Short mmCIF file of C-alpha atoms in Angstrom, two decimals:
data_model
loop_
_atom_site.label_atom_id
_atom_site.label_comp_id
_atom_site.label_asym_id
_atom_site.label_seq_id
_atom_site.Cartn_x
_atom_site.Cartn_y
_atom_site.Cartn_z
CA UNK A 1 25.79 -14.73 66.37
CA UNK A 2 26.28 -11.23 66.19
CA UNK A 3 25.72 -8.19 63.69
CA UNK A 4 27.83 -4.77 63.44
CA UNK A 5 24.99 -2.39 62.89
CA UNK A 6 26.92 1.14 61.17
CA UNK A 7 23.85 3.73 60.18
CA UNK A 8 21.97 6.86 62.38
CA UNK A 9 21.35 6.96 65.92
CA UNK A 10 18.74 9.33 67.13
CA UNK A 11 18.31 9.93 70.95
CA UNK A 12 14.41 9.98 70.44
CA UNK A 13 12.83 8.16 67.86
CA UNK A 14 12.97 4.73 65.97
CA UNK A 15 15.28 5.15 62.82
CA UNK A 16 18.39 3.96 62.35
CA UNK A 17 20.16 2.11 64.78
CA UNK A 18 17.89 3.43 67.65
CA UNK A 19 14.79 0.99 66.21
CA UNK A 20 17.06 -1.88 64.40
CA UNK A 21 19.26 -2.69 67.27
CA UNK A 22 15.78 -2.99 69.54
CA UNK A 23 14.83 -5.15 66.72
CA UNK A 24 17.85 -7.31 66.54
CA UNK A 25 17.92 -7.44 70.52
CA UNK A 26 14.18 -8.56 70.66
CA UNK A 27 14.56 -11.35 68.49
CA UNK A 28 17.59 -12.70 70.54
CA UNK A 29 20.68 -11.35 68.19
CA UNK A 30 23.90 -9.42 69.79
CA UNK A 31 24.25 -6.41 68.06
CA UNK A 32 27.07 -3.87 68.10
CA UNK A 33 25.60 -0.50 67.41
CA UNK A 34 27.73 1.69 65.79
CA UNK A 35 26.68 5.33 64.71
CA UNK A 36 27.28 7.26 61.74
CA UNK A 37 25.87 10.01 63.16
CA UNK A 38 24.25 11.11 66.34
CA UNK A 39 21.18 13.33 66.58
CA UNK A 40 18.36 14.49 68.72
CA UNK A 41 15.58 13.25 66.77
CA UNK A 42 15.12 12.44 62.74
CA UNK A 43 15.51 15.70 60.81
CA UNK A 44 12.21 15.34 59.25
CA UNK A 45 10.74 16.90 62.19
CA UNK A 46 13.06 19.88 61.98
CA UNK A 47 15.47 21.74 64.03
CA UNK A 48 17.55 18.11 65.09
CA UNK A 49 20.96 18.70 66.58
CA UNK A 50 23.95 16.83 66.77
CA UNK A 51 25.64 15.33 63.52
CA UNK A 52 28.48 13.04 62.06
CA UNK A 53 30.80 10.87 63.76
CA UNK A 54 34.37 11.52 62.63
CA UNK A 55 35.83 8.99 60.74
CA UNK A 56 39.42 8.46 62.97
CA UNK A 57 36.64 7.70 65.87
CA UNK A 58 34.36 5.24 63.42
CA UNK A 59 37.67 3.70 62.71
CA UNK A 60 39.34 3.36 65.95
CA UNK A 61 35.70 1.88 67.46
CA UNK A 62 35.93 -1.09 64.40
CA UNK A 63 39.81 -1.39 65.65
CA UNK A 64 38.23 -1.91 69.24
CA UNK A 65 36.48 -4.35 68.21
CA UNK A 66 38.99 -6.19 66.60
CA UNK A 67 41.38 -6.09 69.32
CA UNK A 68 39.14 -7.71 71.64
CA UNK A 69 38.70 -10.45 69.27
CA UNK A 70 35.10 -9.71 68.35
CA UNK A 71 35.07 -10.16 64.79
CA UNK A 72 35.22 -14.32 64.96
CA UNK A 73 31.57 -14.40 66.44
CA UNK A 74 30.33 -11.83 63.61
CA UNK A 75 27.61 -13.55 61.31
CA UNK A 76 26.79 -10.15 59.10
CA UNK A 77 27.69 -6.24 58.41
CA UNK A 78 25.25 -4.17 58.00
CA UNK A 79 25.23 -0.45 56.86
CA UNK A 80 22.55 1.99 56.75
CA UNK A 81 22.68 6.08 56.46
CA UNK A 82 26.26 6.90 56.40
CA UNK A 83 25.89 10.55 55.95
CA UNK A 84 29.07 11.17 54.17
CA UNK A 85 32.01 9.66 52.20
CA UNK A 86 34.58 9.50 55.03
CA UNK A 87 32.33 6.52 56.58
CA UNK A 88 33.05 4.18 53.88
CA UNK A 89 36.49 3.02 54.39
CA UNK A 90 35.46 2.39 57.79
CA UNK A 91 32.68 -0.03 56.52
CA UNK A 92 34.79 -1.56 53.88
CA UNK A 93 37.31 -2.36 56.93
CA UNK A 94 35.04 -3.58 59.22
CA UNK A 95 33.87 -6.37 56.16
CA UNK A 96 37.38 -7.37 55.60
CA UNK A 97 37.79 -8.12 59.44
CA UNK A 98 34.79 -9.88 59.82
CA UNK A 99 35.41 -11.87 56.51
CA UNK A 100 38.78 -12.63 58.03
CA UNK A 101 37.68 -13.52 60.87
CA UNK A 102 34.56 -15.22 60.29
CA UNK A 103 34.70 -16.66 56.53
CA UNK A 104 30.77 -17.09 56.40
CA UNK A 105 30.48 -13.84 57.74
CA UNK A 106 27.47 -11.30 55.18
CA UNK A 107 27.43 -7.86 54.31
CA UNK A 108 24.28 -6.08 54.12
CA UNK A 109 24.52 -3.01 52.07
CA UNK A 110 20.94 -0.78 52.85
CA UNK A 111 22.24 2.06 50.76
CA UNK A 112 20.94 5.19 52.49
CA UNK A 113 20.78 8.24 49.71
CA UNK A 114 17.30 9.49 49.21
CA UNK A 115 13.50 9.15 48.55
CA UNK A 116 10.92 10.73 46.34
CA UNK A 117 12.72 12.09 44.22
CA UNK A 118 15.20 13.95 46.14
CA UNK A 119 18.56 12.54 46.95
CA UNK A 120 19.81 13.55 50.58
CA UNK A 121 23.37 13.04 50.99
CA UNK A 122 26.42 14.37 49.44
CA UNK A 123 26.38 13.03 45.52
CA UNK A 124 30.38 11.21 46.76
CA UNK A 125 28.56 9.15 49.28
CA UNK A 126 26.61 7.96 46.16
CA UNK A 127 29.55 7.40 44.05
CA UNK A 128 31.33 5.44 46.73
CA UNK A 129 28.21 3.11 47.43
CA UNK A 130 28.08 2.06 44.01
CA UNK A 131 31.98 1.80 43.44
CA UNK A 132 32.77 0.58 46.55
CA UNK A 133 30.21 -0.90 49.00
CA UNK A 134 27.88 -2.54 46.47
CA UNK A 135 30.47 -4.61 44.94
CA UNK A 136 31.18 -5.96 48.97
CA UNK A 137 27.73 -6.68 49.22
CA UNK A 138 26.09 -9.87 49.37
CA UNK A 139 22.45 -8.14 49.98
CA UNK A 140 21.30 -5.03 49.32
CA UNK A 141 17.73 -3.25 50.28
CA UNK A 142 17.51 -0.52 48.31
CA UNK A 143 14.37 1.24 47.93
CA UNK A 144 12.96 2.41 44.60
CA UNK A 145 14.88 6.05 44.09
CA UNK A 146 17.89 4.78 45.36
CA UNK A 147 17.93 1.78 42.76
CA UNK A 148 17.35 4.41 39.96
CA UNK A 149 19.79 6.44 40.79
CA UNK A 150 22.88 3.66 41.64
CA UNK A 151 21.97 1.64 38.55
CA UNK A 152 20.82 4.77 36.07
CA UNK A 153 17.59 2.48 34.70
CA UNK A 154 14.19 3.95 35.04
CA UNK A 155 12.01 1.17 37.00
CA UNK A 156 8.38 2.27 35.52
CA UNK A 157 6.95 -1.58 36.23
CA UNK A 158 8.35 -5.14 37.99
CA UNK A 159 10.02 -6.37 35.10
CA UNK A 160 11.99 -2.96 34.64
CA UNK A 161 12.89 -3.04 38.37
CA UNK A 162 13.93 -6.82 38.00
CA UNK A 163 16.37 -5.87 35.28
CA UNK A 164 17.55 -3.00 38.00
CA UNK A 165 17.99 -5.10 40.71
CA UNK A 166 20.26 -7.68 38.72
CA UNK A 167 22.77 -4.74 37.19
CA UNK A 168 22.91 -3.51 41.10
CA UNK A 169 25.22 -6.49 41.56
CA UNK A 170 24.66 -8.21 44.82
CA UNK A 171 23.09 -12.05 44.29
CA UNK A 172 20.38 -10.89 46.88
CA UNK A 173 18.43 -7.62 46.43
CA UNK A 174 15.49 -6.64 48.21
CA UNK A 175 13.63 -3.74 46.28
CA UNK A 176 10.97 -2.64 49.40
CA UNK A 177 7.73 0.21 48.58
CA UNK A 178 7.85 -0.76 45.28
CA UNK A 179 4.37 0.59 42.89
CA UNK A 180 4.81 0.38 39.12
CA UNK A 181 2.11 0.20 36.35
CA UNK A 182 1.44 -3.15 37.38
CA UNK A 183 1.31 -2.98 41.26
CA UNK A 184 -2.55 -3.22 42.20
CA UNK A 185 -4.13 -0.07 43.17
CA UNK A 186 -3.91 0.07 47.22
CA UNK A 187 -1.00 -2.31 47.36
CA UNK A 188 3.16 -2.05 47.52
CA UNK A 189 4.97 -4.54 46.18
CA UNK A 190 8.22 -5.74 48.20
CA UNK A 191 10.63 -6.99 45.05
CA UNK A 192 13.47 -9.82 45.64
CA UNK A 193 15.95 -10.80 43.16
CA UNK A 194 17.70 -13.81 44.65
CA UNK A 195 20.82 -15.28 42.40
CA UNK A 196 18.72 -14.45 39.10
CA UNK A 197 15.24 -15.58 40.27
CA UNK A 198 12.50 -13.33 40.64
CA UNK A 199 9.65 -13.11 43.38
CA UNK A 200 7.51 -10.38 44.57
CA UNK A 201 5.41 -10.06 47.98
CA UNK A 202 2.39 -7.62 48.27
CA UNK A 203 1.49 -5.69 51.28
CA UNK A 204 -1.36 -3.21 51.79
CA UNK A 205 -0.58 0.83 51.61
CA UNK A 206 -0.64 2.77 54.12
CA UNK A 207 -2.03 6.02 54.02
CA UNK A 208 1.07 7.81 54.85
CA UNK A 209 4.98 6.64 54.83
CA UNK A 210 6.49 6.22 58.02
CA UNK A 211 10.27 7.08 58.97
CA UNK A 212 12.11 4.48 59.62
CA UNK A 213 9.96 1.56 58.05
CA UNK A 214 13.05 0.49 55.63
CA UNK A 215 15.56 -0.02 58.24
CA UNK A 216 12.81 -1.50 60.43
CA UNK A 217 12.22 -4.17 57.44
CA UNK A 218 16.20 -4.67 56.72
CA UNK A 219 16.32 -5.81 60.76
CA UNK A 220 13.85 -7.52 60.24
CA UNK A 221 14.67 -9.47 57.26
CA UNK A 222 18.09 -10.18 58.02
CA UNK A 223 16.98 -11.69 61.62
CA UNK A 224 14.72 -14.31 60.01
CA UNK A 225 17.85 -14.93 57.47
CA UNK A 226 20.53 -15.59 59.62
CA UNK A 227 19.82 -18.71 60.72
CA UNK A 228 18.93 -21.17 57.85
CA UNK A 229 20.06 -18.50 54.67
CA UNK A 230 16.53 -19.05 53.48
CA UNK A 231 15.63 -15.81 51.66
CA UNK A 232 11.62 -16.63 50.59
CA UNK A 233 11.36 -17.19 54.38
CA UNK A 234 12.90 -14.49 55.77
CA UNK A 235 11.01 -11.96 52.91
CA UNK A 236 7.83 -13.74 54.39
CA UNK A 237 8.72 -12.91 58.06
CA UNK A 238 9.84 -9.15 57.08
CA UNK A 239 7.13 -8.62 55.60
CA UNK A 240 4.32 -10.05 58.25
CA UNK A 241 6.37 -8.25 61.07
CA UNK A 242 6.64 -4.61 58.85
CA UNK A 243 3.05 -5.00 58.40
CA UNK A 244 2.10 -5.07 61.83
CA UNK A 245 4.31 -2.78 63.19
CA UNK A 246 3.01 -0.26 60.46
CA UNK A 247 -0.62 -1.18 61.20
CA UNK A 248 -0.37 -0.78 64.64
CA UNK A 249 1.80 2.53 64.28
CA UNK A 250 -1.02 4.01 62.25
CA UNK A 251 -3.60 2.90 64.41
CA UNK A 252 -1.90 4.14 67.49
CA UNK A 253 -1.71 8.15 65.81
CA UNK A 254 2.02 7.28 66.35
CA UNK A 255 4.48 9.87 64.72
CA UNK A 256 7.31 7.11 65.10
CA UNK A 257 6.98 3.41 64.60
CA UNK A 258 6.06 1.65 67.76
CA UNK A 259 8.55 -0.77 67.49
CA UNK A 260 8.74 -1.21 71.32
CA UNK A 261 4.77 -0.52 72.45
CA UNK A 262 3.61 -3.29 68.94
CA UNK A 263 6.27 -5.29 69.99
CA UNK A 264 3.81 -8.24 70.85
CA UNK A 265 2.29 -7.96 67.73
CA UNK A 266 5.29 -7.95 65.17
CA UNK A 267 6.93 -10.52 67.25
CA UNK A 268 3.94 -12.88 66.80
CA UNK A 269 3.69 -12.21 63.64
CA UNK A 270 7.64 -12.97 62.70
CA UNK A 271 7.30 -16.01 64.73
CA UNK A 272 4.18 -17.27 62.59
CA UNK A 273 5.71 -16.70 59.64
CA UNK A 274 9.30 -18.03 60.10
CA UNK A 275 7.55 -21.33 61.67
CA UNK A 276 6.22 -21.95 58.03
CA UNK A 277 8.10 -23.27 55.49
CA UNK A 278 8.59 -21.20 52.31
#
């Protein structure tokens, strides 16, 4: 079972790739790490260098791939921060191959754009998620501002962001850091809409947002899914892990999740919950 993992790499740090592929690793996946773009650390600290991978290089990597024959052992796509436009065809490819290849093969579409308020890629790279990697998708993990903007419907409470998460398209959606007018004070609510049916999971805030915590979670929940498809489980198991990762990031005066220090805690805590049914 492996996964083709196309979103950020940062040589210091724990977003993107450079925390989910630790994640996948750790709880015994294969994972084929391919980066959008390179950079020195996550920009939200300022002055990071490096930038995007060019596209004929994206592709020719995912024609690699192919050529050896890879594609028939790959269980799911996933894509993360793509940074520009020119990335998607590459992703779109790499789903046809691996759906070619591997019929049962998933794509996970964690579309990338923006948070509070403020989108933070170029407005095609929006326009091509919704046109053109959405409609691939079989899961998506958007998180609140990003289902706004892709769907164009205000989410003020859960029963707004339900009707959201159904016109996004994919039969599973994952809305994560969810608070409406009906969240309790002190809480987030983590949102799934799976084939039509509603549920909703609530974790404690945090007093401050960490980078990295959505792509962290989308590792996370698509490890615990893999192997038995069972969505309430795996949204259980995300969520247990996130939350003790987070915990113990904050707790630690961390300014990057401690994905590999907490690693005996969110492990534990992944294993307790995927060992109970849901």
């Amino acid at each position: 079972m492996a996964i083709l993992s196309i979103q950020s790499q940062v040589l210091n740090g724990s977003v993107g790739n450079a925390g989910a592929a630790f994640i996948y690793a750790r709880l015994g996946l294969e994972v084929w790490p391919l980066p959008s773009v390179i950079l020195s650390h996550h920009p939200g600290h300022g002055g990071s260098e490096g930038g995007p991978v060019k596209q004929a290089r994206l592709a020719a990597l995912v024609t690699g791939l192919a050529a050896r024959g890879a594609f028939a052992r790959c269980e799911a796509v996933v894509s993360g921060y793509l940074g520009a436009e020119a990335a998607v065809p590459v992703v779109t490819d790499a789903i046809a191959r691996a759906r070619a290849s591997h019929p049962g093969a998933l794509y996970l579409c964690d579309p990338v754009l923006g948070d509070s308020g403020r989108i933070y890629v170029p407005h095609a790279l929006v326009d091509a998620t919704r046109t053109h990697l959405l409609p691939r998708a079989d899961i998506a993990t958007p998180n609140p501002f990003e289902l706004e903007i892709l769907t164009g419907l205000p989410v003020p409470d859960r029963a707004h962001a339900f009707r959201a998460m159904a016109k996004l398209g994919p039969g599973l959606v994952i809305l994560t850091g969810f608070t409406g007018t009906d969240t309790t004070p002190g809480t987030l609510d983590i949102l799934m809409l799976e084939a039509g049916n509603p549920h909703h999971h609530t974790v404690e805030a945090l007093p401050r947002p960490f980078s990295g915590a959505g792509d962290a979670f989308t590792a996370l929940f698509l490890a615990a899914y893999l192997p038995h498809r069972n969505a309430g489980r795996a949204l259980a198991a995300a969520a247990a892990a996130s939350a003790a990762l987070l915990a113990a990031t904050a707790s630690g005066g961390h300014d990057e999740l401690a994905i590999v220090p907490a690693q005996h805690l969110w492990t534990a805590a992944f294993a307790a919950a995927t060992a109970t049914e849901t």
